[in-house]
Structures are given as structure tokens and as C-alpha cells.
PDB file of C-alpha atoms in Angstrom:
ATOM      1  CA  MET W 803       4.487 -11.294 -11.311  1.00  0.00           C
ATOM      2  CA  GLN W 804       7.395  -9.411  -9.716  1.00  0.00           C
ATOM      3  CA  GLU W 805       8.408  -8.054 -13.148  1.00  0.00           C
ATOM      4  CA  HIS W 806       4.816  -6.916 -13.782  1.00  0.00           C
ATOM      5  CA  LYS W 807       4.744  -5.107 -10.448  1.00  0.00           C
ATOM      6  CA  LEU W 808       8.072  -3.405 -11.178  1.00  0.00           C
ATOM      7  CA  THR W 809       6.887  -2.389 -14.659  1.00  0.00           C
ATOM      8  CA  SER W 810       3.658  -1.076 -13.142  1.00  0.00           C
ATOM      9  CA  ARG W 811       5.593   1.013 -10.637  1.00  0.00           C
ATOM     10  CA  LEU W 812       7.878   2.380 -13.335  1.00  0.00           C
ATOM     11  CA  ILE W 813       4.947   3.389 -15.536  1.00  0.00           C
ATOM     12  CA  CYS W 814       3.176   4.864 -12.528  1.00  0.00           C
ATOM     13  CA  ALA W 815       6.299   6.788 -11.531  1.00  0.00           C
ATOM     14  CA  LEU W 816       6.727   8.133 -15.066  1.00  0.00           C
ATOM     15  CA  SER W 817       3.080   9.181 -15.121  1.00  0.00           C
ATOM     16  CA  LEU W 818       3.529  10.876 -11.763  1.00  0.00           C
ATOM     17  CA  VAL W 819       6.583  12.743 -13.011  1.00  0.00           C
ATOM     18  CA  ALA W 820       4.553  14.015 -15.962  1.00  0.00           C
ATOM     19  CA  ALA W 821       1.624  14.954 -13.728  1.00  0.00           C
ATOM     20  CA  LEU W 822       3.901  16.784 -11.307  1.00  0.00           C
ATOM     21  CA  SER W 823       6.038  18.600 -13.866  1.00  0.00           C
ATOM     22  CA  LEU W 824       4.209  21.831 -13.143  1.00  0.00           C
ATOM     23  CA  LEU W 825       5.363  21.614  -9.531  1.00  0.00           C
ATOM     24  CA  THR W 826       9.089  21.463 -10.362  1.00  0.00           C
ATOM     25  CA  ALA W 827      11.014  24.710 -10.084  1.00  0.00           C
ATOM     26  CA  CYS W 828      13.807  25.293 -12.582  1.00  0.00           C
ATOM     27  CA  ASP W 829      17.201  26.890 -12.046  1.00  0.00           C
ATOM     28  CA  GLY W 830      17.274  28.620 -15.449  1.00  0.00           C
ATOM     29  CA  THR W 831      19.402  25.916 -17.094  1.00  0.00           C
ATOM     30  CA  GLY W 832      16.581  23.413 -17.353  1.00  0.00           C
ATOM     31  CA  GLY W 833      17.581  21.539 -14.198  1.00  0.00           C
ATOM     32  CA  PRO W 834      15.430  21.373 -11.095  1.00  0.00           C
ATOM     33  CA  THR W 835      16.386  23.292  -7.998  1.00  0.00           C
ATOM     34  CA  SER W 836      16.612  21.401  -4.756  1.00  0.00           C
ATOM     35  CA  PRO W 837      14.560  21.383  -2.604  1.00  0.00           C
ATOM     36  CA  ILE W 838      11.483  23.222  -3.829  1.00  0.00           C
ATOM     37  CA  SER W 839       8.740  24.649  -1.693  1.00  0.00           C
ATOM     38  CA  VAL W 840       5.410  23.138  -2.600  1.00  0.00           C
ATOM     39  CA  SER W 841       2.112  24.063  -1.006  1.00  0.00           C
ATOM     40  CA  THR W 842       0.255  21.407   0.915  1.00  0.00           C
ATOM     41  CA  THR W 843      -2.662  21.812  -1.513  1.00  0.00           C
ATOM     42  CA  GLU W 844      -0.339  20.967  -4.421  1.00  0.00           C
ATOM     43  CA  ILE W 845       0.954  17.929  -2.518  1.00  0.00           C
ATOM     44  CA  GLU W 846      -2.581  16.736  -1.796  1.00  0.00           C
ATOM     45  CA  ASN W 847      -3.711  17.169  -5.409  1.00  0.00           C
ATOM     46  CA  ALA W 848      -0.607  15.485  -6.828  1.00  0.00           C
ATOM     47  CA  ILE W 849      -0.946  12.467  -4.535  1.00  0.00           C
ATOM     48  CA  PHE W 850      -4.665  12.170  -5.315  1.00  0.00           C
ATOM     49  CA  GLN W 851      -3.916  12.241  -9.053  1.00  0.00           C
ATOM     50  CA  ALA W 852      -1.019   9.779  -8.732  1.00  0.00           C
ATOM     51  CA  THR W 853      -3.227   7.400  -6.744  1.00  0.00           C
ATOM     52  CA  ASN W 854      -5.837   7.361  -9.506  1.00  0.00           C
ATOM     53  CA  ILE W 855      -3.145   6.959 -12.189  1.00  0.00           C
ATOM     54  CA  ALA W 856      -1.869   3.884 -10.343  1.00  0.00           C
ATOM     55  CA  ARG W 857      -5.401   2.510  -9.975  1.00  0.00           C
ATOM     56  CA  ASN W 858      -6.176   3.121 -13.657  1.00  0.00           C
ATOM     57  CA  HIS W 859      -2.981   1.372 -14.677  1.00  0.00           C
ATOM     58  CA  GLU W 860      -4.008  -1.699 -12.689  1.00  0.00           C
ATOM     59  CA  GLY W 861      -7.602  -1.637 -13.987  1.00  0.00           C
ATOM     60  CA  VAL W 862      -9.045  -0.518 -10.641  1.00  0.00           C
ATOM     61  CA  PRO W 863     -11.802   2.149 -10.687  1.00  0.00           C
ATOM     62  CA  THR W 864     -10.721   5.662  -9.759  1.00  0.00           C
ATOM     63  CA  LEU W 865     -11.442   7.167  -6.362  1.00  0.00           C
ATOM     64  CA  THR W 866     -13.589  10.199  -5.658  1.00  0.00           C
ATOM     65  CA  LEU W 867     -11.897  12.923  -3.628  1.00  0.00           C
ATOM     66  CA  GLU W 868     -14.091  13.671  -0.603  1.00  0.00           C
ATOM     67  CA  GLU W 869     -13.463  17.015   1.120  1.00  0.00           C
ATOM     68  CA  ALA W 870     -14.803  15.878   4.506  1.00  0.00           C
ATOM     69  CA  VAL W 871     -12.441  12.885   4.467  1.00  0.00           C
ATOM     70  CA  SER W 872      -9.595  15.143   3.298  1.00  0.00           C
ATOM     71  CA  GLN W 873     -10.267  17.407   6.268  1.00  0.00           C
ATOM     72  CA  VAL W 874      -9.872  14.450   8.650  1.00  0.00           C
ATOM     73  CA  ALA W 875      -6.629  13.541   6.845  1.00  0.00           C
ATOM     74  CA  ARG W 876      -5.379  17.163   7.030  1.00  0.00           C
ATOM     75  CA  GLU W 877      -6.133  17.378  10.729  1.00  0.00           C
ATOM     76  CA  HIS W 878      -4.210  14.147  11.366  1.00  0.00           C
ATOM     77  CA  SER W 879      -1.196  15.354   9.352  1.00  0.00           C
ATOM     78  CA  ARG W 880      -1.216  18.658  11.248  1.00  0.00           C
ATOM     79  CA  ASN W 881      -1.612  16.824  14.536  1.00  0.00           C
ATOM     80  CA  MET W 882       1.433  14.638  13.800  1.00  0.00           C
ATOM     81  CA  ARG W 883       3.437  17.740  12.881  1.00  0.00           C
ATOM     82  CA  ASP W 884       2.305  19.786  15.883  1.00  0.00           C
ATOM     83  CA  HIS W 885       2.715  17.024  18.476  1.00  0.00           C
ATOM     84  CA  GLY W 886       5.878  15.415  17.142  1.00  0.00           C
ATOM     85  CA  PHE W 887       4.640  11.897  16.441  1.00  0.00           C
ATOM     86  CA  PHE W 888       4.152   9.676  13.422  1.00  0.00           C
ATOM     87  CA  GLY W 889       1.442   7.055  13.722  1.00  0.00           C
ATOM     88  CA  HIS W 890      -2.138   6.025  13.175  1.00  0.00           C
ATOM     89  CA  VAL W 891      -3.221   6.779  16.758  1.00  0.00           C
ATOM     90  CA  ASN W 892      -3.126  10.378  17.980  1.00  0.00           C
ATOM     91  CA  GLN W 893      -2.155  11.633  21.427  1.00  0.00           C
ATOM     92  CA  ASP W 894      -5.802  11.354  22.515  1.00  0.00           C
ATOM     93  CA  GLY W 895      -5.825   7.642  21.674  1.00  0.00           C
ATOM     94  CA  GLN W 896      -8.013   8.111  18.581  1.00  0.00           C
ATOM     95  CA  GLY W 897      -7.377   5.861  15.624  1.00  0.00           C
ATOM     96  CA  LEU W 898      -8.754   6.311  12.128  1.00  0.00           C
ATOM     97  CA  LYS W 899     -12.229   4.999  12.866  1.00  0.00           C
ATOM     98  CA  GLN W 900     -12.664   7.218  15.914  1.00  0.00           C
ATOM     99  CA  ARG W 901     -11.523  10.265  13.910  1.00  0.00           C
ATOM    100  CA  LEU W 902     -13.940   9.455  11.046  1.00  0.00           C
ATOM    101  CA  ASN W 903     -16.801   8.862  13.503  1.00  0.00           C
ATOM    102  CA  ALA W 904     -16.069  12.154  15.290  1.00  0.00           C
ATOM    103  CA  ALA W 905     -16.309  13.927  11.915  1.00  0.00           C
ATOM    104  CA  GLY W 906     -19.683  12.297  11.209  1.00  0.00           C
ATOM    105  CA  ILE W 907     -18.401  10.286   8.244  1.00  0.00           C
ATOM    106  CA  SER W 908     -20.183   6.974   7.714  1.00  0.00           C
ATOM    107  CA  TYR W 909     -18.335   4.058   6.125  1.00  0.00           C
ATOM    108  CA  LYS W 910     -18.349   0.272   5.778  1.00  0.00           C
ATOM    109  CA  SER W 911     -14.575   0.057   5.723  1.00  0.00           C
ATOM    110  CA  ALA W 912     -11.687   2.505   5.945  1.00  0.00           C
ATOM    111  CA  SER W 913      -7.913   2.403   5.878  1.00  0.00           C
ATOM    112  CA  GLU W 914      -5.098   4.898   6.181  1.00  0.00           C
ATOM    113  CA  ASN W 915      -1.635   5.450   4.701  1.00  0.00           C
ATOM    114  CA  LEU W 916       0.917   7.771   6.300  1.00  0.00           C
ATOM    115  CA  VAL W 917       4.202   9.086   4.978  1.00  0.00           C
ATOM    116  CA  THR W 918       6.617  11.844   5.868  1.00  0.00           C
ATOM    117  CA  VAL W 919       9.379  13.305   3.701  1.00  0.00           C
ATOM    118  CA  THR W 920      12.109  15.795   4.461  1.00  0.00           C
ATOM    119  CA  ASN W 921      14.361  17.809   2.169  1.00  0.00           C
ATOM    120  CA  ALA W 922      12.956  16.200  -0.982  1.00  0.00           C
ATOM    121  CA  PRO W 923      13.439  17.903  -4.360  1.00  0.00           C
ATOM    122  CA  ASP W 924       9.818  16.988  -5.189  1.00  0.00           C
ATOM    123  CA  PRO W 925       8.022  16.031  -1.968  1.00  0.00           C
ATOM    124  CA  ALA W 926       4.859  14.703  -3.660  1.00  0.00           C
ATOM    125  CA  ASP W 927       6.853  12.426  -5.953  1.00  0.00           C
ATOM    126  CA  VAL W 928       9.007  11.108  -3.108  1.00  0.00           C
ATOM    127  CA  ALA W 929       5.969  10.629  -0.841  1.00  0.00           C
ATOM    128  CA  PHE W 930       4.041   8.687  -3.470  1.00  0.00           C
ATOM    129  CA  ASP W 931       7.093   6.585  -4.352  1.00  0.00           C
ATOM    130  CA  LEU W 932       7.432   5.643  -0.675  1.00  0.00           C
ATOM    131  CA  LEU W 933       3.734   4.753  -0.511  1.00  0.00           C
ATOM    132  CA  VAL W 934       3.707   2.477  -3.562  1.00  0.00           C
ATOM    133  CA  GLY W 935       7.054   1.030  -2.481  1.00  0.00           C
ATOM    134  CA  SER W 936       5.383  -0.458   0.594  1.00  0.00           C
ATOM    135  CA  SER W 937       3.225  -3.525  -0.040  1.00  0.00           C
ATOM    136  CA  GLU W 938       0.739  -2.599   2.726  1.00  0.00           C
ATOM    137  CA  HIS W 939       0.336   0.960   1.461  1.00  0.00           C
ATOM    138  CA  GLU W 940       0.118  -0.173  -2.161  1.00  0.00           C
ATOM    139  CA  GLU W 941      -2.581  -2.657  -1.128  1.00  0.00           C
ATOM    140  CA  ASN W 942      -4.721   0.234   0.148  1.00  0.00           C
ATOM    141  CA  ILE W 943      -4.018   2.301  -2.982  1.00  0.00           C
ATOM    142  CA  LEU W 944      -5.144  -0.534  -5.288  1.00  0.00           C
ATOM    143  CA  ASP W 945      -7.977  -2.003  -3.189  1.00  0.00           C
ATOM    144  CA  PRO W 946     -11.119  -1.957  -5.379  1.00  0.00           C
ATOM    145  CA  LYS W 947     -13.486  -1.911  -2.387  1.00  0.00           C
ATOM    146  CA  PHE W 948     -12.460   1.678  -1.659  1.00  0.00           C
ATOM    147  CA  LYS W 949     -14.455   4.268  -3.619  1.00  0.00           C
ATOM    148  CA  GLN W 950     -13.463   7.507  -1.870  1.00  0.00           C
ATOM    149  CA  ILE W 951     -10.242   9.084  -0.700  1.00  0.00           C
ATOM    150  CA  GLY W 952      -9.177  11.993   1.423  1.00  0.00           C
ATOM    151  CA  VAL W 953      -5.640  13.359   1.262  1.00  0.00           C
ATOM    152  CA  GLY W 954      -4.214  15.757   3.800  1.00  0.00           C
ATOM    153  CA  ALA W 955      -0.760  17.275   4.078  1.00  0.00           C
ATOM    154  CA  ALA W 956       0.989  19.455   6.637  1.00  0.00           C
ATOM    155  CA  GLN W 957       4.308  21.233   6.340  1.00  0.00           C
ATOM    156  CA  SER W 958       6.994  22.576   8.627  1.00  0.00           C
ATOM    157  CA  GLY W 959      10.039  23.940   6.835  1.00  0.00           C
ATOM    158  CA  ASP W 960      11.164  21.298   4.363  1.00  0.00           C
ATOM    159  CA  THR W 961       9.284  18.433   6.057  1.00  0.00           C
ATOM    160  CA  TYR W 962       5.863  17.245   4.902  1.00  0.00           C
ATOM    161  CA  TRP W 963       3.439  14.851   6.622  1.00  0.00           C
ATOM    162  CA  VAL W 964       0.882  13.197   4.340  1.00  0.00           C
ATOM    163  CA  THR W 965      -2.186  11.180   5.279  1.00  0.00           C
ATOM    164  CA  GLN W 966      -4.283   9.226   2.779  1.00  0.00           C
ATOM    165  CA  ILE W 967      -7.640   7.927   3.995  1.00  0.00           C
ATOM    166  CA  PHE W 968      -9.470   5.344   1.884  1.00  0.00           C
ATOM    167  CA  VAL W 969     -13.205   4.845   2.432  1.00  0.00           C
ATOM    168  CA  GLN W 970     -15.763   2.302   1.346  1.00  0.00           C
ATOM    169  CA  PRO W 971     -19.072   4.150   1.825  1.00  0.00           C
TER     170      PRO W 971
END
């Protein structure tokens, strides 16, 4: 089982590297520069794609990217950046469910993954590797009850905050 999980992560990581190759800047000799500046939209798209690659590899149906859920995720990432915290509850005491309710998003179940990376050569790759490297985060990524996802990223200098929100409508 442990070997299968490791093999799955390796295949997923290799797939992510291929999917993110367009995001890697080159130094003219074929080597990547370090660190690269990546837009938050590129980070969001890369993490969404990597999440579905991981799900496909494990035989779990792909997720639909929902813009309204992504907006809630973006706002939370920006809020963490702007208010200097890292957590599931914001400074107003709102957790995920309160933030989804405030946005008018209905759901049966929802869960959230958070990650932050600094000074990473490829922030999306590092962020996703950290997510799948955590059993709780990987559980959300591979949970078949979730059908929708929102991904939101915020940036300040070479630091990125990423929020994934998984929704069962």
C-alpha cells in the first residue's frame, strides 16, 4: 500500500511537471531560473489541473472548476496575505462554511486545503507537492464525494498563499 501511494505520488508529480513546463522560465542554457514569477491565475490553473491528474490516476472522477467557489478561495488567500495569518478561520471568525454561505453557495459538504510557499523555483509545483504530501490534504484531493473545486491564490513578492475549496453540491 505504501509503495502504491509513493508510486502514485511520483507519477502525479511527473505529470504535474509536464503540465507546468510552460510556466518554467529558462536561463538560456536550458536550465530553469530561480525563482520565477508566476501569476496567481497560472498558479490556480496549474493546481486545478494537477488535482484532476491526481484524481484520474487514482480512478476518482475529475472535479469541475467553479468560479464562485474560486472567488471565495481567492478572497481567503488574499485575506491571509493582507492580515498576516495562515488558517481556516479569518480575523472575523468566519470558517469555510460561513464564507461559502455568505457567498450564497449551497453545498452538502465542503472542505478546504491551504498552503503557502516562499522563494520556490516553481511555486505551483511546490504547493501541490506539499498538499499531496499531507495525508489530510490528499484525502480532500482524492475524496470522490467532492464534485466541484475552487482554487484561489494570492501573491506578495515571492510568497504565494493558495486555498483549495472542495464542494459536494
